[in-house]
Tab-separated table of C-alpha atoms in Angstrom:
chain	number	residue	atom	x	y	z
A	117	UNK	CA	-15.973	9.247	-5.230
A	118	UNK	CA	-12.795	10.206	-3.462
A	119	UNK	CA	-10.145	10.666	-5.945
A	120	UNK	CA	-6.273	11.286	-5.126
A	121	UNK	CA	-3.457	12.833	-6.955
A	122	UNK	CA	0.333	13.280	-6.252
A	123	UNK	CA	2.428	16.058	-7.437
A	124	UNK	CA	6.003	17.611	-6.920
A	125	UNK	CA	9.246	17.423	-8.368
A	126	UNK	CA	10.401	14.358	-10.256
A	127	UNK	CA	14.206	14.798	-9.753
A	128	UNK	CA	16.041	15.446	-6.323
A	129	UNK	CA	19.656	15.899	-5.669
A	130	UNK	CA	21.483	13.351	-3.057
A	131	UNK	CA	21.144	14.658	0.196
A	132	UNK	CA	18.317	16.965	-0.643
A	133	UNK	CA	14.749	16.918	0.531
A	134	UNK	CA	11.685	15.285	-1.419
A	135	UNK	CA	8.565	16.867	-1.425
A	136	UNK	CA	5.423	15.581	-2.586
A	137	UNK	CA	1.772	16.866	-2.161
A	138	UNK	CA	-1.304	14.620	-2.441
A	139	UNK	CA	-4.581	16.484	-3.378
A	140	UNK	CA	-8.010	14.767	-2.305
A	141	UNK	CA	-10.882	15.372	-4.710
A	142	UNK	CA	-14.330	14.137	-4.095
A	143	UNK	CA	-14.199	14.108	-0.255
A	144	UNK	CA	-13.035	15.854	2.617
A	145	UNK	CA	-9.648	15.322	4.223
A	146	UNK	CA	-11.332	15.818	7.697
A	147	UNK	CA	-13.082	12.390	7.402
A	148	UNK	CA	-12.332	9.416	9.563
A	149	UNK	CA	-9.327	8.371	7.402
A	150	UNK	CA	-5.829	7.793	7.806
A	151	UNK	CA	-3.959	9.564	4.713
A	152	UNK	CA	-1.142	7.548	3.700
A	153	UNK	CA	2.104	7.277	1.670
A	154	UNK	CA	3.487	4.226	0.107
A	155	UNK	CA	6.548	3.779	-2.300
A	156	UNK	CA	7.551	1.172	-4.720
A	157	UNK	CA	11.458	1.374	-5.966
A	158	UNK	CA	11.627	0.319	-9.419
A	159	UNK	CA	11.077	-3.356	-9.938
A	160	UNK	CA	10.564	-4.007	-6.120
A	161	UNK	CA	7.619	-4.101	-3.650
A	162	UNK	CA	5.561	-1.872	-1.750
A	163	UNK	CA	6.708	-0.035	1.066
A	164	UNK	CA	4.647	1.790	3.824
A	165	UNK	CA	6.142	4.982	4.727
A	166	UNK	CA	3.574	6.381	6.945
A	167	UNK	CA	0.061	8.086	7.677
A	168	UNK	CA	-1.558	10.833	9.007
A	169	UNK	CA	-4.906	11.597	10.517
A	170	UNK	CA	-6.964	14.882	10.389
A	171	UNK	CA	-6.192	15.734	13.847
A	172	UNK	CA	-2.525	15.668	12.794
A	173	UNK	CA	-1.914	12.258	14.685
A	174	UNK	CA	0.940	10.621	12.527
A	175	UNK	CA	2.479	7.150	12.345
A	176	UNK	CA	5.754	6.515	10.489
A	177	UNK	CA	7.834	3.494	9.093
A	178	UNK	CA	10.508	3.009	11.860
A	179	UNK	CA	13.207	2.682	9.120
A	180	UNK	CA	12.331	5.940	7.754
A	181	UNK	CA	11.161	7.777	10.877
A	182	UNK	CA	14.203	10.231	11.451
A	183	UNK	CA	13.722	11.530	7.888
A	184	UNK	CA	10.003	11.670	7.176
A	185	UNK	CA	7.260	14.061	7.765
A	186	UNK	CA	3.949	13.887	6.863
A	187	UNK	CA	1.506	16.841	7.189
A	188	UNK	CA	-2.283	17.849	6.411
A	189	UNK	CA	-3.583	21.048	5.219
A	190	UNK	CA	-7.200	21.130	5.458
A	191	UNK	CA	-7.770	24.201	3.727
A	192	UNK	CA	-6.440	22.907	0.588
A	193	UNK	CA	-7.713	19.402	1.221
A	194	UNK	CA	-4.362	17.838	0.760
A	195	UNK	CA	-1.438	16.183	2.512
A	196	UNK	CA	2.200	16.067	2.050
A	197	UNK	CA	5.335	14.051	2.444
A	198	UNK	CA	8.875	15.290	3.237
A	199	UNK	CA	12.036	13.036	3.131
A	200	UNK	CA	15.242	14.576	4.169
A	201	UNK	CA	18.643	13.367	3.543
A	202	UNK	CA	17.500	11.259	0.308
A	203	UNK	CA	19.989	8.915	-1.486
A	204	UNK	CA	19.672	6.860	-4.714
A	205	UNK	CA	17.657	4.254	-2.552
A	206	UNK	CA	14.925	6.718	-2.029
A	207	UNK	CA	14.229	6.457	-6.006
A	208	UNK	CA	11.000	4.994	-6.254
A	209	UNK	CA	7.279	5.401	-7.469
A	210	UNK	CA	5.454	7.453	-4.326
A	211	UNK	CA	1.963	6.564	-3.995
A	212	UNK	CA	-0.681	8.359	-1.779
A	213	UNK	CA	-4.024	6.508	-0.486
A	214	UNK	CA	-6.664	6.586	1.622
A	215	UNK	CA	-6.376	4.336	4.588
A	216	UNK	CA	-8.378	2.996	7.541
A	217	UNK	CA	-7.751	2.012	11.172
A	218	UNK	CA	-7.360	-1.853	9.628
A	219	UNK	CA	-4.923	-0.600	6.737
A	220	UNK	CA	-7.348	-0.934	4.046
A	221	UNK	CA	-5.879	1.518	1.439
A	222	UNK	CA	-8.678	2.609	-1.019
A	223	UNK	CA	-8.354	4.328	-3.325
A	224	UNK	CA	-4.860	5.086	-4.385
A	225	UNK	CA	-3.394	8.060	-6.489
A	226	UNK	CA	-1.826	6.921	-9.617
A	227	UNK	CA	1.681	7.405	-8.183
A	228	UNK	CA	4.509	9.625	-9.148
A	229	UNK	CA	7.959	8.796	-9.966
A	230	UNK	CA	10.830	10.378	-7.904
A	231	UNK	CA	14.517	10.088	-9.024
A	232	UNK	CA	17.427	10.940	-6.782
A	233	UNK	CA	20.336	11.783	-8.851
A	234	UNK	CA	22.753	14.579	-9.331
B	72	UNK	CA	13.326	-8.298	3.612
B	73	UNK	CA	9.779	-8.011	4.043
B	74	UNK	CA	8.019	-8.376	7.227
B	75	UNK	CA	5.593	-10.712	5.581
B	76	UNK	CA	6.474	-13.828	3.319
B	77	UNK	CA	4.795	-14.330	0.072
B	78	UNK	CA	6.091	-16.780	-2.693
B	79	UNK	CA	8.118	-14.785	-5.312
B	80	UNK	CA	5.790	-16.391	-8.203
B	81	UNK	CA	3.132	-18.690	-8.675
B	82	UNK	CA	1.575	-20.128	-12.112
B	83	UNK	CA	-1.215	-21.754	-13.348
B	84	UNK	CA	-3.381	-22.312	-16.521
B	85	UNK	CA	-6.565	-20.559	-17.624
B	86	UNK	CA	-9.697	-21.743	-15.978
B	87	UNK	CA	-7.527	-23.023	-13.214
B	88	UNK	CA	-7.407	-21.939	-9.364
B	89	UNK	CA	-4.335	-20.471	-7.707
B	90	UNK	CA	-3.686	-19.630	-4.367
B	91	UNK	CA	-0.906	-17.423	-2.840
B	92	UNK	CA	0.135	-17.478	0.598
B	93	UNK	CA	1.352	-14.722	3.025
B	94	UNK	CA	2.945	-15.624	6.119
B	95	UNK	CA	3.670	-13.368	9.308
B	96	UNK	CA	3.688	-13.125	12.911
B	97	UNK	CA	1.567	-12.637	15.933
B	98	UNK	CA	2.158	-8.925	16.130
B	99	UNK	CA	0.835	-8.646	12.544
B	100	UNK	CA	-1.380	-10.934	10.756
B	101	UNK	CA	-1.877	-12.666	14.036
B	102	UNK	CA	-3.763	-9.812	15.849
B	103	UNK	CA	-4.741	-7.835	12.699
B	104	UNK	CA	-6.753	-7.968	9.694
B	105	UNK	CA	-5.373	-8.653	6.307
B	106	UNK	CA	-5.757	-6.732	2.995
B	107	UNK	CA	-4.613	-8.071	-0.476
B	108	UNK	CA	-3.795	-5.668	-3.354
B	109	UNK	CA	-3.469	-6.564	-7.204
B	110	UNK	CA	-0.864	-4.452	-9.056
B	111	UNK	CA	-1.583	-4.601	-12.880
B	112	UNK	CA	1.962	-3.861	-14.958
B	113	UNK	CA	2.243	-0.112	-15.114
B	114	UNK	CA	-0.772	0.749	-12.676
B	115	UNK	CA	-1.068	1.517	-9.154
B	116	UNK	CA	-2.196	-1.363	-6.769
B	117	UNK	CA	-5.905	-1.885	-6.032
B	118	UNK	CA	-7.756	-3.288	-3.234
B	119	UNK	CA	-9.222	-6.822	-4.092
B	120	UNK	CA	-9.933	-8.083	-0.717
B	121	UNK	CA	-10.080	-6.268	2.929
B	122	UNK	CA	-10.779	-7.459	6.534
B	123	UNK	CA	-9.224	-10.913	5.724
B	124	UNK	CA	-12.040	-12.091	3.183
B	125	UNK	CA	-14.172	-8.975	2.291
B	126	UNK	CA	-14.518	-8.160	-1.264
B	127	UNK	CA	-15.063	-4.192	-2.406
B	128	UNK	CA	-17.736	-3.387	-4.550
B	129	UNK	CA	-16.815	-4.346	-8.120
B	130	UNK	CA	-14.226	-6.854	-7.337
B	131	UNK	CA	-15.217	-10.540	-8.937
B	132	UNK	CA	-16.149	-13.324	-6.586
B	133	UNK	CA	-13.425	-15.317	-8.370
B	134	UNK	CA	-11.203	-13.604	-5.503
B	135	UNK	CA	-11.487	-14.666	-2.014
B	136	UNK	CA	-9.388	-14.576	1.153
B	137	UNK	CA	-9.041	-16.417	4.222
B	138	UNK	CA	-6.633	-16.148	7.389
B	139	UNK	CA	-5.596	-18.651	10.038
B	140	UNK	CA	-3.326	-17.914	12.860
B	141	UNK	CA	-0.288	-15.758	11.525
B	142	UNK	CA	-0.997	-16.740	7.570
B	143	UNK	CA	-3.394	-15.498	5.112
B	144	UNK	CA	-4.294	-16.837	1.845
B	145	UNK	CA	-5.610	-15.407	-1.575
B	146	UNK	CA	-7.646	-17.656	-3.832
B	147	UNK	CA	-8.246	-16.983	-7.525
B	148	UNK	CA	-10.668	-19.215	-9.469
B	149	UNK	CA	-11.275	-19.386	-13.066
B	150	UNK	CA	-7.825	-17.717	-13.929
B	151	UNK	CA	-7.907	-15.379	-16.906
B	152	UNK	CA	-4.937	-13.842	-18.855
B	153	UNK	CA	-6.250	-10.537	-17.226
B	154	UNK	CA	-5.168	-11.683	-13.892
B	155	UNK	CA	-1.571	-11.664	-14.605
B	156	UNK	CA	-0.344	-9.098	-12.260
B	157	UNK	CA	1.718	-8.794	-8.969
B	158	UNK	CA	-0.153	-9.376	-5.603
B	159	UNK	CA	0.567	-8.145	-2.204
B	160	UNK	CA	-0.820	-8.868	1.227
B	161	UNK	CA	-0.849	-6.066	3.816
B	162	UNK	CA	-1.559	-5.471	7.446
B	163	UNK	CA	-1.104	-3.465	10.520
B	164	UNK	CA	1.969	-4.386	12.756
B	165	UNK	CA	1.331	-3.575	16.291
B	166	UNK	CA	5.242	-4.320	17.231
B	167	UNK	CA	6.444	-1.904	14.605
B	168	UNK	CA	3.300	0.352	14.961
B	169	UNK	CA	3.133	0.593	11.147
B	170	UNK	CA	1.725	-0.834	8.011
B	171	UNK	CA	3.707	-3.901	6.404
B	172	UNK	CA	3.298	-5.584	3.211
B	173	UNK	CA	4.613	-8.910	1.552
B	174	UNK	CA	7.174	-8.695	-0.692
B	175	UNK	CA	4.573	-9.336	-3.641
B	176	UNK	CA	3.861	-12.435	-5.749
B	177	UNK	CA	3.920	-12.346	-9.589
B	178	UNK	CA	1.207	-14.444	-11.001
B	179	UNK	CA	1.654	-15.997	-14.576
B	180	UNK	CA	-1.088	-17.283	-16.511
B	181	UNK	CA	0.262	-19.935	-18.562
């Protein structure tokens, strides 16, 4: 079955760029799925960041749209998240997930904690 | 402030039934399917219910979902200690053109 694994730096400096990758195994990233990023600040709820389709189409959370880029690398069967101009408010557990057109998120990666601090 | 509104907490005794509500608007719950996720302490969220009332393979029939208008409800029967978790509703919002979640509900089994 499809499994997802997030990877990337756990510490990013304020005003820097957060970069994460989600590796997909057990299935092709070219399938009819929306590959999704969700984050969760410590002790708080889930926030949908955005998604990408295998043809490169993207949708982003309007509140983050000016700072977010999600890209896909079919050759490596992975997709990535870049968030620019980060602040302490961007400190969170970042999850990747496989989504559908009806926003069914299954499965999820285990999540990776990113802390924004100098 | 989440787009979807859930009660911060609910509680019930073992063996009892509990419901968790999720309130939205026409552009999200009113016009789209609702999913429910369970997040056990220290774990990633797990899909419990999709398309309002469908259970993925392996999910107990103690969990059920329903939707009416711009609200959805998650029901859990025969409560067990292992059900203690945070529960989130989620759906697509056609006005925001993005996914939205509720603020989450913490379930305590007394």
